[in-house]
Amino acid sequence: MAELETSVIVDATAGEVWEAFTDPHVFAAWLWPASFGTVAEIDAETGGSWSARSTSVGIGVSGVYSELEEPRVLRSTWVWDGEPEVTQVSVEASAESSGATRVTITHVGFSDDETRDDHVQGWDDCLSRLVDRFETAEPA
């Protein structure tokens, strides 16, 4: 099975990163480009489900949480609408000496390298929008 790992450093606390992944409005704002008209539903508890859907391009993804350790670890399944493959995603937030937070995505269980490679590009794009979100946010 193929897997990927990628990370970024965001100018935010682990708590703010946690909110970016568990608040449906915040998650929808950065996950995909604004033109996708993303809507999300999130029940952030072990066994709870989450989903994100585009109102303009007709894609969606969902999963079920297997582990949540606020504000550091979030693990869930990942299933694209209409696809049979179920993969596993882990999001880990760790403090950097600068006061920023490293966000590491580990996504495992891909049936082949090509599918994994598509997700590498996708996660890099998503995480770039997450970094931008915190760079342009107003200070608290």
PDB file of C-alpha atoms in Angstrom:
ATOM      1  CA  MET A   1       0.000   0.000   0.000  1.00  0.00           C
ATOM      2  CA  ALA A   2       1.258   3.462  -0.910  1.00  0.00           C
ATOM      3  CA  GLU A   3       1.375   6.323   1.575  1.00  0.00           C
ATOM      4  CA  LEU A   4       2.338   9.978   1.772  1.00  0.00           C
ATOM      5  CA  GLU A   5       3.542  12.420   4.384  1.00  0.00           C
ATOM      6  CA  THR A   6       3.755  16.178   3.994  1.00  0.00           C
ATOM      7  CA  SER A   7       3.996  19.081   6.397  1.00  0.00           C
ATOM      8  CA  VAL A   8       3.877  22.863   6.606  1.00  0.00           C
ATOM      9  CA  ILE A   9       4.527  25.418   9.287  1.00  0.00           C
ATOM     10  CA  VAL A  10       1.650  27.787   9.977  1.00  0.00           C
ATOM     11  CA  ASP A  11       1.702  31.024  11.928  1.00  0.00           C
ATOM     12  CA  ALA A  12      -0.902  29.805  14.398  1.00  0.00           C
ATOM     13  CA  THR A  13      -1.272  27.964  17.673  1.00  0.00           C
ATOM     14  CA  ALA A  14      -2.120  24.267  17.812  1.00  0.00           C
ATOM     15  CA  GLY A  15      -5.575  25.312  19.028  1.00  0.00           C
ATOM     16  CA  GLU A  16      -6.122  27.477  15.953  1.00  0.00           C
ATOM     17  CA  VAL A  17      -4.971  24.626  13.721  1.00  0.00           C
ATOM     18  CA  TRP A  18      -7.356  22.285  15.546  1.00  0.00           C
ATOM     19  CA  GLU A  19     -10.208  24.679  14.829  1.00  0.00           C
ATOM     20  CA  ALA A  20      -9.173  24.825  11.157  1.00  0.00           C
ATOM     21  CA  PHE A  21      -9.744  21.059  10.928  1.00  0.00           C
ATOM     22  CA  THR A  22     -12.763  20.684  13.247  1.00  0.00           C
ATOM     23  CA  ASP A  23     -14.926  23.793  12.740  1.00  0.00           C
ATOM     24  CA  PRO A  24     -16.993  23.162   9.592  1.00  0.00           C
ATOM     25  CA  HIS A  25     -17.041  26.823   8.511  1.00  0.00           C
ATOM     26  CA  VAL A  26     -13.291  27.272   8.957  1.00  0.00           C
ATOM     27  CA  PHE A  27     -12.510  23.901   7.317  1.00  0.00           C
ATOM     28  CA  ALA A  28     -14.683  24.726   4.300  1.00  0.00           C
ATOM     29  CA  ALA A  29     -12.983  28.118   3.925  1.00  0.00           C
ATOM     30  CA  TRP A  30      -9.500  26.716   3.209  1.00  0.00           C
ATOM     31  CA  LEU A  31      -9.805  23.057   2.168  1.00  0.00           C
ATOM     32  CA  TRP A  32     -10.514  23.744  -1.510  1.00  0.00           C
ATOM     33  CA  PRO A  33     -10.419  26.909  -3.648  1.00  0.00           C
ATOM     34  CA  ALA A  34     -13.157  29.447  -2.896  1.00  0.00           C
ATOM     35  CA  SER A  35     -14.637  28.844  -6.373  1.00  0.00           C
ATOM     36  CA  PHE A  36     -15.583  25.311  -5.257  1.00  0.00           C
ATOM     37  CA  GLY A  37     -18.282  26.651  -2.921  1.00  0.00           C
ATOM     38  CA  THR A  38     -17.264  24.152  -0.243  1.00  0.00           C
ATOM     39  CA  VAL A  39     -19.636  23.190   2.558  1.00  0.00           C
ATOM     40  CA  ALA A  40     -18.625  20.951   5.438  1.00  0.00           C
ATOM     41  CA  GLU A  41     -20.250  19.022   8.255  1.00  0.00           C
ATOM     42  CA  ILE A  42     -18.148  17.918  11.210  1.00  0.00           C
ATOM     43  CA  ASP A  43     -18.948  15.900  14.334  1.00  0.00           C
ATOM     44  CA  ALA A  44     -15.516  16.080  15.984  1.00  0.00           C
ATOM     45  CA  GLU A  45     -15.651  13.126  18.364  1.00  0.00           C
ATOM     46  CA  THR A  46     -14.354   9.575  18.165  1.00  0.00           C
ATOM     47  CA  GLY A  47     -16.767   7.694  15.916  1.00  0.00           C
ATOM     48  CA  GLY A  48     -18.176  10.978  14.612  1.00  0.00           C
ATOM     49  CA  SER A  49     -18.252  11.723  10.922  1.00  0.00           C
ATOM     50  CA  TRP A  50     -17.113  14.601   8.752  1.00  0.00           C
ATOM     51  CA  SER A  51     -17.693  15.584   5.139  1.00  0.00           C
ATOM     52  CA  ALA A  52     -16.793  18.291   2.661  1.00  0.00           C
ATOM     53  CA  ARG A  53     -18.694  18.874  -0.570  1.00  0.00           C
ATOM     54  CA  SER A  54     -18.275  21.273  -3.447  1.00  0.00           C
ATOM     55  CA  THR A  55     -21.450  23.004  -4.552  1.00  0.00           C
ATOM     56  CA  SER A  56     -19.899  23.979  -7.905  1.00  0.00           C
ATOM     57  CA  VAL A  57     -17.645  21.161  -9.152  1.00  0.00           C
ATOM     58  CA  GLY A  58     -19.499  18.114  -7.855  1.00  0.00           C
ATOM     59  CA  ILE A  59     -16.901  16.472  -5.645  1.00  0.00           C
ATOM     60  CA  GLY A  60     -17.093  15.345  -2.063  1.00  0.00           C
ATOM     61  CA  VAL A  61     -15.083  13.523   0.552  1.00  0.00           C
ATOM     62  CA  SER A  62     -16.000  12.152   3.950  1.00  0.00           C
ATOM     63  CA  GLY A  63     -14.765  10.045   6.810  1.00  0.00           C
ATOM     64  CA  VAL A  64     -15.187   8.822  10.357  1.00  0.00           C
ATOM     65  CA  TYR A  65     -12.910   9.905  13.213  1.00  0.00           C
ATOM     66  CA  SER A  66     -10.948   7.128  14.893  1.00  0.00           C
ATOM     67  CA  GLU A  67      -8.893   9.313  17.253  1.00  0.00           C
ATOM     68  CA  LEU A  68      -9.004  12.903  18.468  1.00  0.00           C
ATOM     69  CA  GLU A  69      -6.516  14.288  20.971  1.00  0.00           C
ATOM     70  CA  GLU A  70      -7.248  18.015  21.029  1.00  0.00           C
ATOM     71  CA  PRO A  71      -5.311  20.022  19.918  1.00  0.00           C
ATOM     72  CA  ARG A  72      -2.531  17.746  18.666  1.00  0.00           C
ATOM     73  CA  VAL A  73      -3.832  14.630  16.843  1.00  0.00           C
ATOM     74  CA  LEU A  74      -6.765  13.908  14.582  1.00  0.00           C
ATOM     75  CA  ARG A  75      -7.192  10.619  12.703  1.00  0.00           C
ATOM     76  CA  SER A  76      -9.976   9.541  10.380  1.00  0.00           C
ATOM     77  CA  THR A  77     -10.909   7.586   7.324  1.00  0.00           C
ATOM     78  CA  TRP A  78     -11.002   9.338   3.952  1.00  0.00           C
ATOM     79  CA  VAL A  79     -13.417   8.306   1.190  1.00  0.00           C
ATOM     80  CA  TRP A  80     -14.116  10.221  -2.009  1.00  0.00           C
ATOM     81  CA  ASP A  81     -17.792  10.220  -3.050  1.00  0.00           C
ATOM     82  CA  GLY A  82     -18.460   7.410  -5.492  1.00  0.00           C
ATOM     83  CA  GLU A  83     -15.085   5.719  -4.903  1.00  0.00           C
ATOM     84  CA  PRO A  84     -14.613   2.373  -3.141  1.00  0.00           C
ATOM     85  CA  GLU A  85     -11.137   3.051  -1.699  1.00  0.00           C
ATOM     86  CA  VAL A  86     -11.033   3.896   2.009  1.00  0.00           C
ATOM     87  CA  THR A  87      -7.768   5.438   3.180  1.00  0.00           C
ATOM     88  CA  GLN A  88      -6.610   6.782   6.546  1.00  0.00           C
ATOM     89  CA  VAL A  89      -5.550  10.362   7.317  1.00  0.00           C
ATOM     90  CA  SER A  90      -3.629  11.562  10.346  1.00  0.00           C
ATOM     91  CA  VAL A  91      -3.212  15.257  11.155  1.00  0.00           C
ATOM     92  CA  GLU A  92      -0.621  16.103  13.787  1.00  0.00           C
ATOM     93  CA  ALA A  93       0.132  19.563  15.147  1.00  0.00           C
ATOM     94  CA  SER A  94       3.420  20.213  16.935  1.00  0.00           C
ATOM     95  CA  ALA A  95       4.805  23.444  18.366  1.00  0.00           C
ATOM     96  CA  GLU A  96       7.773  25.089  16.688  1.00  0.00           C
ATOM     97  CA  SER A  97      10.287  27.212  18.608  1.00  0.00           C
ATOM     98  CA  SER A  98       9.034  30.304  16.771  1.00  0.00           C
ATOM     99  CA  GLY A  99       5.578  29.944  18.330  1.00  0.00           C
ATOM    100  CA  ALA A 100       4.191  28.633  15.051  1.00  0.00           C
ATOM    101  CA  THR A 101       2.810  25.117  14.541  1.00  0.00           C
ATOM    102  CA  ARG A 102       3.984  22.349  12.235  1.00  0.00           C
ATOM    103  CA  VAL A 103       1.054  20.543  10.646  1.00  0.00           C
ATOM    104  CA  THR A 104       1.926  17.056   9.398  1.00  0.00           C
ATOM    105  CA  ILE A 105      -0.440  15.071   7.210  1.00  0.00           C
ATOM    106  CA  THR A 106       0.091  11.324   6.905  1.00  0.00           C
ATOM    107  CA  HIS A 107      -2.265   9.684   4.420  1.00  0.00           C
ATOM    108  CA  VAL A 108      -1.995   5.897   4.054  1.00  0.00           C
ATOM    109  CA  GLY A 109      -3.710   2.978   2.366  1.00  0.00           C
ATOM    110  CA  PHE A 110      -3.610   3.979  -1.298  1.00  0.00           C
ATOM    111  CA  SER A 111      -3.932   1.071  -3.683  1.00  0.00           C
ATOM    112  CA  ASP A 112      -1.234   2.407  -6.027  1.00  0.00           C
ATOM    113  CA  ASP A 113       1.442   5.082  -6.418  1.00  0.00           C
ATOM    114  CA  GLU A 114      -0.555   7.067  -8.994  1.00  0.00           C
ATOM    115  CA  THR A 115      -3.459   7.584  -6.589  1.00  0.00           C
ATOM    116  CA  ARG A 116      -1.019   8.525  -3.839  1.00  0.00           C
ATOM    117  CA  ASP A 117       0.728  11.017  -6.141  1.00  0.00           C
ATOM    118  CA  ASP A 118      -2.606  12.694  -6.963  1.00  0.00           C
ATOM    119  CA  HIS A 119      -3.157  13.150  -3.228  1.00  0.00           C
ATOM    120  CA  VAL A 120       0.358  14.557  -2.687  1.00  0.00           C
ATOM    121  CA  GLN A 121      -0.492  17.405  -5.058  1.00  0.00           C
ATOM    122  CA  GLY A 122      -3.933  17.812  -3.492  1.00  0.00           C
ATOM    123  CA  TRP A 123      -2.603  18.009   0.064  1.00  0.00           C
ATOM    124  CA  ASP A 124       0.148  20.434  -0.981  1.00  0.00           C
ATOM    125  CA  ASP A 125      -2.516  22.708  -2.505  1.00  0.00           C
ATOM    126  CA  CYS A 126      -4.787  22.427   0.544  1.00  0.00           C
ATOM    127  CA  LEU A 127      -1.992  23.079   3.026  1.00  0.00           C
ATOM    128  CA  SER A 128      -0.831  26.074   0.997  1.00  0.00           C
ATOM    129  CA  ARG A 129      -4.300  27.591   1.477  1.00  0.00           C
ATOM    130  CA  LEU A 130      -4.106  26.779   5.210  1.00  0.00           C
ATOM    131  CA  VAL A 131      -0.781  28.640   5.489  1.00  0.00           C
ATOM    132  CA  ASP A 132      -2.266  31.582   3.553  1.00  0.00           C
ATOM    133  CA  ARG A 133      -5.288  31.655   5.857  1.00  0.00           C
ATOM    134  CA  PHE A 134      -3.127  32.286   8.912  1.00  0.00           C
ATOM    135  CA  GLU A 135      -0.786  34.710   7.159  1.00  0.00           C
ATOM    136  CA  THR A 136      -3.721  36.937   6.244  1.00  0.00           C
ATOM    137  CA  ALA A 137      -5.678  36.528   9.477  1.00  0.00           C
ATOM    138  CA  GLU A 138      -6.065  39.508  11.774  1.00  0.00           C
ATOM    139  CA  PRO A 139      -4.092  39.239  15.011  1.00  0.00           C
ATOM    140  CA  ALA A 140      -6.139  38.227  18.045  1.00  0.00           C
TER     141      ALA A 140
END
